[in-house]
XYZ file of C-alpha atoms in Angstrom:
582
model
C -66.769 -73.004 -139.962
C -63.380 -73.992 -138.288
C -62.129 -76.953 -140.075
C -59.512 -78.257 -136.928
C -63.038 -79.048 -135.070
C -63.554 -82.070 -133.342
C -65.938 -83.930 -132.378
C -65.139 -84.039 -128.529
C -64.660 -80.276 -129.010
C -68.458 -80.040 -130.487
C -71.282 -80.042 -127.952
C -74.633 -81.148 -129.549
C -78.018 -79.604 -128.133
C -81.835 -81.202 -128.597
C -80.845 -84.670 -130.233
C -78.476 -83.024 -132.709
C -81.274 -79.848 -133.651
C -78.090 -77.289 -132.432
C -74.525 -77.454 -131.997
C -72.037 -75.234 -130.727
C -68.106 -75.208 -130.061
C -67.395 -73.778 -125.916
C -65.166 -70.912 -126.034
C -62.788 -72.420 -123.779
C -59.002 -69.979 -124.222
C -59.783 -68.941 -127.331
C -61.476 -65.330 -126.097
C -58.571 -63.119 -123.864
C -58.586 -61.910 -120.247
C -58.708 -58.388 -120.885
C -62.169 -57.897 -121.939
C -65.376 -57.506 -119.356
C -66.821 -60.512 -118.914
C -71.296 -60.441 -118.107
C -70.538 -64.090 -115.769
C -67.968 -61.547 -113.701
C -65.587 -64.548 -114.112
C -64.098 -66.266 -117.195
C -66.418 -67.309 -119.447
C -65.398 -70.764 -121.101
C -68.403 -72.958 -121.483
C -71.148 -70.540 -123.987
C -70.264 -71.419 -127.188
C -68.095 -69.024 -129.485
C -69.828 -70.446 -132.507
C -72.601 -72.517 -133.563
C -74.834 -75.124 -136.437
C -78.606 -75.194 -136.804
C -80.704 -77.331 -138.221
C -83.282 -74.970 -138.965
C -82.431 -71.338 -140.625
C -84.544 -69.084 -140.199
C -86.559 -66.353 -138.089
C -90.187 -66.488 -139.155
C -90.980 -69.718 -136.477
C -90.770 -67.668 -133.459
C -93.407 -69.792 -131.509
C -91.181 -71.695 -129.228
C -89.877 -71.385 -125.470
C -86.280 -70.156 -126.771
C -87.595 -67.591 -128.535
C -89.584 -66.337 -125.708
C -86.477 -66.390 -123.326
C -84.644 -64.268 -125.895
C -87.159 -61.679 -125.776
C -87.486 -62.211 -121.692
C -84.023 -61.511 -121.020
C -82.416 -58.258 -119.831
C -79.138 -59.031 -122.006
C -79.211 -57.297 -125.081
C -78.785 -59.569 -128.863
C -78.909 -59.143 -132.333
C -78.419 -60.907 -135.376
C -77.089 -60.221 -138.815
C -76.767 -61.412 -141.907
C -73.388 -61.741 -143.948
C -75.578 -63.092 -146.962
C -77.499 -59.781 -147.128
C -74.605 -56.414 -148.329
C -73.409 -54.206 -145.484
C -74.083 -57.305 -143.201
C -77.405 -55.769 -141.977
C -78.891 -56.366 -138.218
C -81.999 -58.837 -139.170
C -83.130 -59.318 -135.820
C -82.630 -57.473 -132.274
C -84.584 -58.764 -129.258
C -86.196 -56.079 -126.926
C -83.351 -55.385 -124.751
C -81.365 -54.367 -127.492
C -83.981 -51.725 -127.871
C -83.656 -50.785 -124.437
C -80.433 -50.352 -124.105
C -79.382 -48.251 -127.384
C -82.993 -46.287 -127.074
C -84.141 -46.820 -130.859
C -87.203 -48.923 -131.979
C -87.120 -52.017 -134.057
C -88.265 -50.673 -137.516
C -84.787 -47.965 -137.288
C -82.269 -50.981 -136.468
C -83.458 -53.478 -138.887
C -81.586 -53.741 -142.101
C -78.429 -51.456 -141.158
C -74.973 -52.021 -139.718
C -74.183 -51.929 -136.784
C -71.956 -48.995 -137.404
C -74.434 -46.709 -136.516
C -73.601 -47.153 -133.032
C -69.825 -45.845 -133.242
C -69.444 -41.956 -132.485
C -67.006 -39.549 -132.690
C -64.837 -41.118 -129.683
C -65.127 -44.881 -130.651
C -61.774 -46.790 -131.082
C -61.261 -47.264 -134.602
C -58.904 -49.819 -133.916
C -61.261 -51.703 -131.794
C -63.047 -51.048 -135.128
C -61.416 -52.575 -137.438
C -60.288 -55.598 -134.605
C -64.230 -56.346 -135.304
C -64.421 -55.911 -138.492
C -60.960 -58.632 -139.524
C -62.800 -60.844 -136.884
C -66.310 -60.896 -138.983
C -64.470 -61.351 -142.463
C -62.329 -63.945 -140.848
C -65.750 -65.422 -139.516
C -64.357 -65.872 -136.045
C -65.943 -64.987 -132.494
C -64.093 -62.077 -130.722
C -65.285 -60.148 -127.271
C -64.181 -56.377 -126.626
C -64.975 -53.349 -125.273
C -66.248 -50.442 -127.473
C -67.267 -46.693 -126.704
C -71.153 -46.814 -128.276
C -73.983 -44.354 -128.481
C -77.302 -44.464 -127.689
C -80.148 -42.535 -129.972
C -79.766 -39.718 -127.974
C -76.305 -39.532 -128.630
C -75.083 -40.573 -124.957
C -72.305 -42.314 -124.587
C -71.490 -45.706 -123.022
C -69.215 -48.446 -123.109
C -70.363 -51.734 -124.814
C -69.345 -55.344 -123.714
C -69.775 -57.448 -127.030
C -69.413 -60.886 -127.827
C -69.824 -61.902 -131.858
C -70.072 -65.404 -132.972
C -70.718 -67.024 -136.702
C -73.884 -69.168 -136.691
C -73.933 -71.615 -139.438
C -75.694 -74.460 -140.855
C -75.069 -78.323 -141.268
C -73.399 -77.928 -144.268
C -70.705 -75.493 -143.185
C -72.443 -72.263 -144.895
C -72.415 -69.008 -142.382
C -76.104 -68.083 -141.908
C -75.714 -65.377 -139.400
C -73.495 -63.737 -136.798
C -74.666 -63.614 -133.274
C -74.216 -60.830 -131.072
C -74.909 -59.966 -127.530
C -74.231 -56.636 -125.504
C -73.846 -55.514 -122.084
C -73.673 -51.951 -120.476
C -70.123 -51.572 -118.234
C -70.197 -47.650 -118.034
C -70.364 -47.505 -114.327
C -67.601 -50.520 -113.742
C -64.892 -48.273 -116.155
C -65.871 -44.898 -115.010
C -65.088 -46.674 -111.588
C -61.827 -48.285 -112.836
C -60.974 -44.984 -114.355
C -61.765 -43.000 -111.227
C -59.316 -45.001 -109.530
C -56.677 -45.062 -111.454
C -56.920 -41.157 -111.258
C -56.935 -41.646 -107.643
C -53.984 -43.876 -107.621
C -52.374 -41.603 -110.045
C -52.924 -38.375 -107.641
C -51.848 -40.120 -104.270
C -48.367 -40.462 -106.050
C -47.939 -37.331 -107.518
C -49.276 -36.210 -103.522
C -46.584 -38.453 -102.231
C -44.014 -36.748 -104.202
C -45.296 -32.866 -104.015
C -44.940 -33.427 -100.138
C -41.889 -34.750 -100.248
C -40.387 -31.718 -102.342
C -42.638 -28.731 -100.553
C -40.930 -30.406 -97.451
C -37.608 -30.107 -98.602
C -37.713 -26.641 -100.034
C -39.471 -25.371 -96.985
C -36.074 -26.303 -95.229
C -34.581 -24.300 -97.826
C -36.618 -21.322 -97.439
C -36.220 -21.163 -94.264
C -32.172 -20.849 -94.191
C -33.432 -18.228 -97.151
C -35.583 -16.055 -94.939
C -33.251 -16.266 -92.146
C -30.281 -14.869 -93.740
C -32.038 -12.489 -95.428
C -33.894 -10.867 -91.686
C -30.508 -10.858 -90.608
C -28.821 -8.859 -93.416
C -31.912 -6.554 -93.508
C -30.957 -6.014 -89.994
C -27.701 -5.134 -90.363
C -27.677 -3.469 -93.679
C -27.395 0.434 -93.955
C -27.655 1.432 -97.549
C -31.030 2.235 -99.199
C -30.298 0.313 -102.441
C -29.420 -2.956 -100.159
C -32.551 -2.461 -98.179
C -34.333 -2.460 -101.802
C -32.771 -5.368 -102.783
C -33.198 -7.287 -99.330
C -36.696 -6.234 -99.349
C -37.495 -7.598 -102.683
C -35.837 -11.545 -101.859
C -37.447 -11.503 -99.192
C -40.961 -11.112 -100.781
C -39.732 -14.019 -103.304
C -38.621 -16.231 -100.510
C -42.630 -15.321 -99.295
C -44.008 -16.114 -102.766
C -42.446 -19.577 -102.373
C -43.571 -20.064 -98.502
C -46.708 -19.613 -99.941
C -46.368 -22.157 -103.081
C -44.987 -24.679 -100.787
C -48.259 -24.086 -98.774
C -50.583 -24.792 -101.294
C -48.636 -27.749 -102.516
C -49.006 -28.901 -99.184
C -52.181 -28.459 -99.395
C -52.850 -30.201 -102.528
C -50.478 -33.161 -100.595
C -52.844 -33.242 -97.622
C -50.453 -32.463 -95.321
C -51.451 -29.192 -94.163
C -51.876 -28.750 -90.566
C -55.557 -28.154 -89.896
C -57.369 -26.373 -87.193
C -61.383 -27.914 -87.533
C -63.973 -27.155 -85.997
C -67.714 -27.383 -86.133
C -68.539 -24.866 -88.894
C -71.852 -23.187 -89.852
C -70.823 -23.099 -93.590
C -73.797 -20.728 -93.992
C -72.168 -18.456 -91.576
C -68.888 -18.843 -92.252
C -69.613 -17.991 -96.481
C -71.802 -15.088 -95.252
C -68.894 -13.690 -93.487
C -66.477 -13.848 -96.446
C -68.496 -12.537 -98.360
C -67.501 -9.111 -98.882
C -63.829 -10.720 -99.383
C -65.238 -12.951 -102.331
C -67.166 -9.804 -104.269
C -63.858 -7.343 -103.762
C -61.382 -10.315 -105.421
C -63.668 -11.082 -108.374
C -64.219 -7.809 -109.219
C -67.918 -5.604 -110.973
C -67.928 -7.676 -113.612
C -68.920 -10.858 -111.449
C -72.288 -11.070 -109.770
C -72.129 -12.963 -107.206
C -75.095 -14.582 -106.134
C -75.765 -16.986 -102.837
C -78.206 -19.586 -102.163
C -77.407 -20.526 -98.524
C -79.691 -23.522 -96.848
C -81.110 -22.746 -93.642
C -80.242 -25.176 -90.631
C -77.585 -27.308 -92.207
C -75.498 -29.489 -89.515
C -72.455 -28.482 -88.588
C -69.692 -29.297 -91.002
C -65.433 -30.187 -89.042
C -63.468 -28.447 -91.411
C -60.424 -25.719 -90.883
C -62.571 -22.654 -91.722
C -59.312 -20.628 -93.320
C -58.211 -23.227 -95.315
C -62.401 -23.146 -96.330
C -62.576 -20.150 -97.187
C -59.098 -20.556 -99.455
C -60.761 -22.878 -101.306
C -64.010 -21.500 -102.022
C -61.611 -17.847 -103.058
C -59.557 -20.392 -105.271
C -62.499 -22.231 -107.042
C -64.560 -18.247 -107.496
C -60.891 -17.246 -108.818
C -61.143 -19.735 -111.438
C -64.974 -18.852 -111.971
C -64.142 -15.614 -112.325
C -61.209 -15.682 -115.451
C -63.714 -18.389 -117.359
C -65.939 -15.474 -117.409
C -63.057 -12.825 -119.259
C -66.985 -11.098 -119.870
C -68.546 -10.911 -116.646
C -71.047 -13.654 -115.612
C -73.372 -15.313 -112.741
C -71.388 -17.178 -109.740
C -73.480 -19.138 -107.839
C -72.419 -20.319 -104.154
C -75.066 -22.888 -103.031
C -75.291 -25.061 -99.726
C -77.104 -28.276 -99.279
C -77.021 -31.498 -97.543
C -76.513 -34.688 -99.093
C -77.252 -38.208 -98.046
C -75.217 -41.272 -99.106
C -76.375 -44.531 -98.750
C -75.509 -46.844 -101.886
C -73.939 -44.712 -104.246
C -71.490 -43.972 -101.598
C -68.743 -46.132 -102.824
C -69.143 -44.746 -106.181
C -68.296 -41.562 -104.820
C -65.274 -43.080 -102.574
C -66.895 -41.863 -99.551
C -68.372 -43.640 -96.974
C -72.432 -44.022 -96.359
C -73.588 -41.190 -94.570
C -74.962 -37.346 -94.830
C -72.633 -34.741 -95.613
C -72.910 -30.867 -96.198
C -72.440 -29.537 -99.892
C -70.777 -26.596 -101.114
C -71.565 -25.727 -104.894
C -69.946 -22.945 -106.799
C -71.752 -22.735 -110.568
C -70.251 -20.155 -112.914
C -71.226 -19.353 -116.486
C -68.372 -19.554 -118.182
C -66.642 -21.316 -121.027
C -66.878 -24.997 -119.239
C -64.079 -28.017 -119.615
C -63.956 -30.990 -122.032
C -64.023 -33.771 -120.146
C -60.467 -34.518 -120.634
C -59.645 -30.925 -119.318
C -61.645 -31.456 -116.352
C -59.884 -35.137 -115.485
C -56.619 -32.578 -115.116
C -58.465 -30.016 -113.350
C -57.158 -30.722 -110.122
C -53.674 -32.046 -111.093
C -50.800 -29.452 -109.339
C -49.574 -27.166 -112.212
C -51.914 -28.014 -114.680
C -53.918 -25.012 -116.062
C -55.682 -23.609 -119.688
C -54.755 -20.077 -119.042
C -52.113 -18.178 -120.295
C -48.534 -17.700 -118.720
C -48.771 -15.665 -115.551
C -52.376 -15.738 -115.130
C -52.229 -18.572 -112.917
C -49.890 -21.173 -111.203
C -52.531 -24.060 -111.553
C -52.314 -24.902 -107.753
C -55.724 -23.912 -107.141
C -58.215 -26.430 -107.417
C -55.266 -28.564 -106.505
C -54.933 -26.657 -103.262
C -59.120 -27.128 -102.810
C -58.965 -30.722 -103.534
C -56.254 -31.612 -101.529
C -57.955 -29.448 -98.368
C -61.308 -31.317 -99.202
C -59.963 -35.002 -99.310
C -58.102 -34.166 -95.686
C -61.007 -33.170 -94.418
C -62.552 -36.616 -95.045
C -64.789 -35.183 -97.869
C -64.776 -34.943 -101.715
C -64.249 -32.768 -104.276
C -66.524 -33.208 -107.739
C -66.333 -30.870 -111.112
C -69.452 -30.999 -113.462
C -68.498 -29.132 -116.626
C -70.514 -28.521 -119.874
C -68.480 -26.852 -122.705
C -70.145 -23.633 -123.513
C -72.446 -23.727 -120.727
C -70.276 -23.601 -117.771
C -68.720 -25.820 -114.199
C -70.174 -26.458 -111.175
C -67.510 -27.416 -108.330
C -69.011 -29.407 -105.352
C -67.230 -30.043 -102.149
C -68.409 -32.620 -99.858
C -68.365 -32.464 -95.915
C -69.262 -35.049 -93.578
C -71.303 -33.588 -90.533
C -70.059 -33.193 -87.173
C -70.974 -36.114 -85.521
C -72.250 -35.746 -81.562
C -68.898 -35.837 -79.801
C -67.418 -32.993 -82.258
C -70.977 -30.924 -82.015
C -70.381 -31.425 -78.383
C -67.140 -28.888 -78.891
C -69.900 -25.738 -80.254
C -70.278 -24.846 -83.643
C -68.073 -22.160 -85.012
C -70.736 -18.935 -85.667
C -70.415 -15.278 -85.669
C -70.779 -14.456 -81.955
C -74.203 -14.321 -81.096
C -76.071 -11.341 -79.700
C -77.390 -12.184 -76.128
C -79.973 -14.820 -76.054
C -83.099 -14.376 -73.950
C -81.743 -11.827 -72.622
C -83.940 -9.429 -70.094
C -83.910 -5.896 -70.729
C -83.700 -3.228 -68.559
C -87.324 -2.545 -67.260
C -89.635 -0.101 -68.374
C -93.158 0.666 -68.317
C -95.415 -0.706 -71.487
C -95.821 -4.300 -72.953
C -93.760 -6.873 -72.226
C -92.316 -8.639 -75.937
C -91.080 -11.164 -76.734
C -88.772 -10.606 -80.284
C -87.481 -14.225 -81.658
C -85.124 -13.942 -84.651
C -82.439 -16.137 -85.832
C -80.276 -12.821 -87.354
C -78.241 -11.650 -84.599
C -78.358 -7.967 -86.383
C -82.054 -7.895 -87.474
C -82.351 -9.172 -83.468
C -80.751 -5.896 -82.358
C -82.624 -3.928 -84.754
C -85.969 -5.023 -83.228
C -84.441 -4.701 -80.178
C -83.290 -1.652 -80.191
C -86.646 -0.412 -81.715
C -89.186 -1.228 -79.605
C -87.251 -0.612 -76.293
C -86.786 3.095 -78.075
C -90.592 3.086 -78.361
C -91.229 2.176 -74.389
C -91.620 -1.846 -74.144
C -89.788 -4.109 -72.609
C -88.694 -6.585 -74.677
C -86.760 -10.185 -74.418
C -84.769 -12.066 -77.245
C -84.134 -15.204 -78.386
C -82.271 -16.519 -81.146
C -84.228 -19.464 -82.066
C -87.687 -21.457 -81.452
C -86.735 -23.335 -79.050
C -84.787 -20.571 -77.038
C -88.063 -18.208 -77.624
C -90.250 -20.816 -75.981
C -88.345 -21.634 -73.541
C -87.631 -17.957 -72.564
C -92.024 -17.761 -72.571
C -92.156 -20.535 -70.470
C -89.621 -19.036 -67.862
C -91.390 -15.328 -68.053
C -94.918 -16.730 -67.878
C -95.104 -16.501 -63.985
C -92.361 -13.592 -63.130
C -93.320 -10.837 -66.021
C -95.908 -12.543 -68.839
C -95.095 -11.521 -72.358
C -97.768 -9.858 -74.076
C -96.771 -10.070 -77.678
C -95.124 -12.430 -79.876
C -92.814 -11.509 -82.553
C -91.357 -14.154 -84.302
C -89.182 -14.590 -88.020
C -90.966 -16.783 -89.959
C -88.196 -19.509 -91.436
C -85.652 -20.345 -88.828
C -82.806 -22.846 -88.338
C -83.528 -25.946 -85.564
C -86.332 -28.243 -84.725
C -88.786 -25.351 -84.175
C -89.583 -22.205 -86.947
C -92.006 -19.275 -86.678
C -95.207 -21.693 -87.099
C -94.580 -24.301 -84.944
C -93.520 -21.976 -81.754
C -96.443 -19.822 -82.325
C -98.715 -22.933 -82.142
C -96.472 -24.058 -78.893
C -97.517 -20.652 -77.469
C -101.319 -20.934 -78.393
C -101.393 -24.245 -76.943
C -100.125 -23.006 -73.562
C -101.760 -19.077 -73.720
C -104.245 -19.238 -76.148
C -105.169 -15.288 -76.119
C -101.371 -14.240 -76.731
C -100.998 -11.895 -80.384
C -98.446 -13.051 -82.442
C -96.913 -11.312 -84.922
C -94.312 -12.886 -87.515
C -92.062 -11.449 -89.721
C -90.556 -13.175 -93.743
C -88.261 -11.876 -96.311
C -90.373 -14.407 -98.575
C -92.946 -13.665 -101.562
C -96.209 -14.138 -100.019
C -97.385 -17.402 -101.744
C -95.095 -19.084 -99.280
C -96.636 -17.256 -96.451
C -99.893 -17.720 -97.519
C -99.740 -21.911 -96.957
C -98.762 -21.433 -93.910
C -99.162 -18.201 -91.085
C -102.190 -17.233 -92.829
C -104.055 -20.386 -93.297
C -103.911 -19.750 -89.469
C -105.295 -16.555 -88.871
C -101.356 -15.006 -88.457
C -100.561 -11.433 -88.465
C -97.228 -11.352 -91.284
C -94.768 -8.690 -91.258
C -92.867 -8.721 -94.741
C -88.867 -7.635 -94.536
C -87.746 -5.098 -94.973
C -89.932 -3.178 -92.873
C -89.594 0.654 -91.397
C -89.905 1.169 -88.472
C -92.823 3.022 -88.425
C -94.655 -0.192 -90.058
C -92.920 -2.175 -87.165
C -94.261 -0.232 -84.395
C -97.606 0.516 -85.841
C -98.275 -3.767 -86.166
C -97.532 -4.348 -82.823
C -99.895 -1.484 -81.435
C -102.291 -3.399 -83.319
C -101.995 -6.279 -82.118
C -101.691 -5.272 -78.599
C -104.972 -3.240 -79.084
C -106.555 -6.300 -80.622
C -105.921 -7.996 -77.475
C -107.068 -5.510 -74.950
C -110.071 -5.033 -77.165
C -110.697 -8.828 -76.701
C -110.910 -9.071 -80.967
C -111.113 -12.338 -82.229
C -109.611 -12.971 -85.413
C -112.515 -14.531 -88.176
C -111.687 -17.883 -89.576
C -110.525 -17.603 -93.106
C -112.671 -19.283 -95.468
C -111.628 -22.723 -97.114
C -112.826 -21.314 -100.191
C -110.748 -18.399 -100.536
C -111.894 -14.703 -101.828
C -112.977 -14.842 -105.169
C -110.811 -15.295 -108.287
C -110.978 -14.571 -111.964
């Protein structure tokens, strides 16, 4: 017990059962404090009148076991200073049960990353039998990690003997990940500041380079000087280049968005990505189907996603899985967390197999210059380049890695909101939509598929085979295109791809049809398995086409459905039970 206490410094509790001392300055700013403000009136230490922990019948008791703040007690009398008593939140937090904390030290909460100076800070405080609050990296039973707010006190009797120390705990993981997620930020908007500064400069420099050097390669004669020109000048390129990514990196890149079908826009560069990373690499895609449109500067997209499969590919040296996968993401209160505002955004996801990042590697990852590999197998300006294009393009750039097991890269988009949609969405250019063909005797179809090449296919196909056929890219252009026929040239056949983009797929158009011509055939067509089919098209009596199909198959369904018709064939109602099963 401090012997400078007072007694206007003591405060005494329940007509002198309890009495504490208020922490008042004795505890320092830096650590966390559970009040979020300074904490000066609980008491750093305390005196009972009645030792013990067998009465646990009173109203105390039960708010110590009521609350959501974590406490313990232990007991200097006992060797090792064991825990003797730890209330249920205690068990919460740290995940064990009461009969594997009782009787140990609280040591076994420290890991292979706690402080030991923080350590042995707690351990001078408990021999001097003084209160101190701090910060510690802890670990839960399962071994994750998280950072620990505690506050000990001594606990003592009335005749100055320590009985116990008091302890109470408090989870701040998310408030320092936060804290350390923007000091990284801070940390990268100078180091920004300062690449732009120099990529501006030396681009004024390589230009006077490259100009002096066209103008000597004009001029000179001699083989050996051409040689010689020829090679500064791809140098001088080289750095036109660097400077480009470091501007990159900087956000200060001039970029050309658009509304962007990343779907698309991945499909098409494609055949780029599987050429630059090589046999070894299997590439593997997982696009989402009807995504918004996403404003970004499709080159500078399709730079980053070659950057981030480039760094896939060499933490593979023996050939792997890379996984491109789009999504869409919605952000309401976790949005600050991510330093984004609320909203939905479209998701880019690149997952490799390779050798992964500790965590203090992947902090760096995006850093300019910094890199694992070895010299000349990369300038480290990579995921620098991607980050810096992501962040100017109002999005986000995230790296989950797992040593051993491999990194997943995300990049977040916001959507296109209505004014930018307004501007088109940048696509592959689309094969004519409902388009009339030229006229010819036989059937009159109707061929709705979202593919513009599959579209032509069909196309192509069934005109060759004597029907006149119209397209449409999409449900909603199919039924309006049925709608607009239905009086000047009725289609007689449906053909329809299952799964499309938009408000309207293969299901819901055909039931748009029925409900206007009830008697029309339809005929759809799936690349998927047929349990998906099988909940849907034919729990309604649909004809299903599976992809890839020949063309014989093709033109053999739709003679069958046309002869259905003509026949005036009704289609049985499946059971509700089902054919029989073993």
């Amino acid at each position: 017990m401090q012997q400078d206490d007072t007694d206007e410094q003591r405060e005494i509790e329940g007509g002198g059962q309890s009495s504490g001392i208020p922490a008042g300055d004795t505890l320092t700013e830096r650590e966390g404090e559970p009040t979020a403000g300074r904490a000066r009136r609980h008491w750093r230490e305390s005196v009972i009148t009645r030792p013990g922990l067998d009465d646990r019948s009173d109203v105390f008791f039960a708010a110590i076991e009521m609350t959501r703040m974590p406490m313990i007690l232990t007991d200097p009398n006992i060797d090792d200073n064991p825990i003797v008593f730890g209330n249920k939140a205690f068990l919460d937090l740290t995940g064990y049960e009461e009969g594997e904390i009782l009787g140990r030290n609280c040591r076994f909460l420290q890991g292979p990353q706690t402080d030991r100076e923080q350590v042995t800070e707690l351990r001078e405080a408990i021999a001097r039998h003084e209160s101190i609050a701090l910060e510690i990296l802890n670990y839960k039973r399962d071994g994750t990690p998280f950072w620990n707010a505690v506050f000990i006190g001594p606990v003592y009797d009335t005749t100055g003997n320590l009985l116990y120390f008091f302890a109470s705990q408090l989870d701040v993981t998310r408030r320092r990940e936060s804290e350390q997620a923007f000091q990284q930020a801070q940390k990268m908007e100078a180091i920004g500041q300062l690449t732009a500064g120099l990529a501006h400069d030396f681009n004024n420099l390589l230009q006077v380079i490259n100009g002096n050097l066209e103008l000597l390669s004009a001029r000179a004669e001699d083989e050996r000087q051409r040689a010689y020109l020829t090679r500064a000048r791809g140098a001088a390129e080289r750095g036109a280049k660097l400077t480009g990514q470091l501007l990159a990196f900087a956000r200060k890149t001039r970029l050309a968005p658009v509304p962007v079908d990343v779907g698309s826009c991945i499909t098409n560069f494609v055949d780029m990505l599987e050429s630059s990373l090589g046999r070894a690499v299997e590439l593997h895609l997982s696009l989402r189907r009807g995504l918004p449109p996403a404003v970004v500067d499709v080159e500078q997209l399709e730079m980053a996603i070659l950057n981030i499969a480039l760094n896939a590919r060499d933490a593979m040296p023996a050939g792997g899985l890379l996984t491109i996968a789009t999504g869409k993401l919605h952000l309401n209160g976790d949005a600050a967390a991510r330093q984004l505002p609320p909203g939905d955004y479209v998701t880019i996801e690149l997952t490799d197999e390779g050798e992964g990042m500790a965590p203090h590697v992947a902090e760096r990852a995006v850093e300019p210059f910094f890199t694992t590999k070895a010299t000349g197998k990369g300038t480290g300006l990579g995921l620098a380049m991607a980050s810096g294009f992501v962040q100017q393009s109002r999005g986000r750039l995230e790296i989950d890695s797992i040593v051993g097991k491999g990194t997943t890269v995300r990049m977040l988009f916001p959507i296109a909101t209505a004014d930018e949609r307004a501007a088109g969405i940048h696509a592959p250019a689309p094969a004519a939509v409902a388009e009339e063909n030229r006229p010819v005797t036989g059937a009159h179809i109707l061929v709705v598929e979202d593919s513009p090449d599959v579209l032509t296919l069909a196309h192509d196909n069934l005109v060759d085979a004597g029907y006149r056929v119209t397209t449409a890219e999409s449900g909603d252009l199919g039924l309006k295109a049925f709608e607009r026929l239905r009086e000047s040239d009725p289609v007689d056949l449906l053909f329809t791809d299952l799964v499309m983009p938009g408000s309207m797929n293969g299901i819901r158009l055909a039931e748009a049809v029925a409900a206007i011509d009830p008697d029309l055939p339809v005929l759809m067509t799936t690349g998927y398995n047929e349990e998906l089919v099988a909940e849907g098209p034919l729990r309604l009596g649909r004809d299903v086409l599976g992809k890839p199909y020949r063309k014989a198959e093709l033109l053999d369904r739709i003679a069958q459905a046309l002869s259905n018709r003509r026949a005036g064939t009704e289609r049985r109602n499946v059971s509700e039970f089902g054919a029989a099963e073993e």
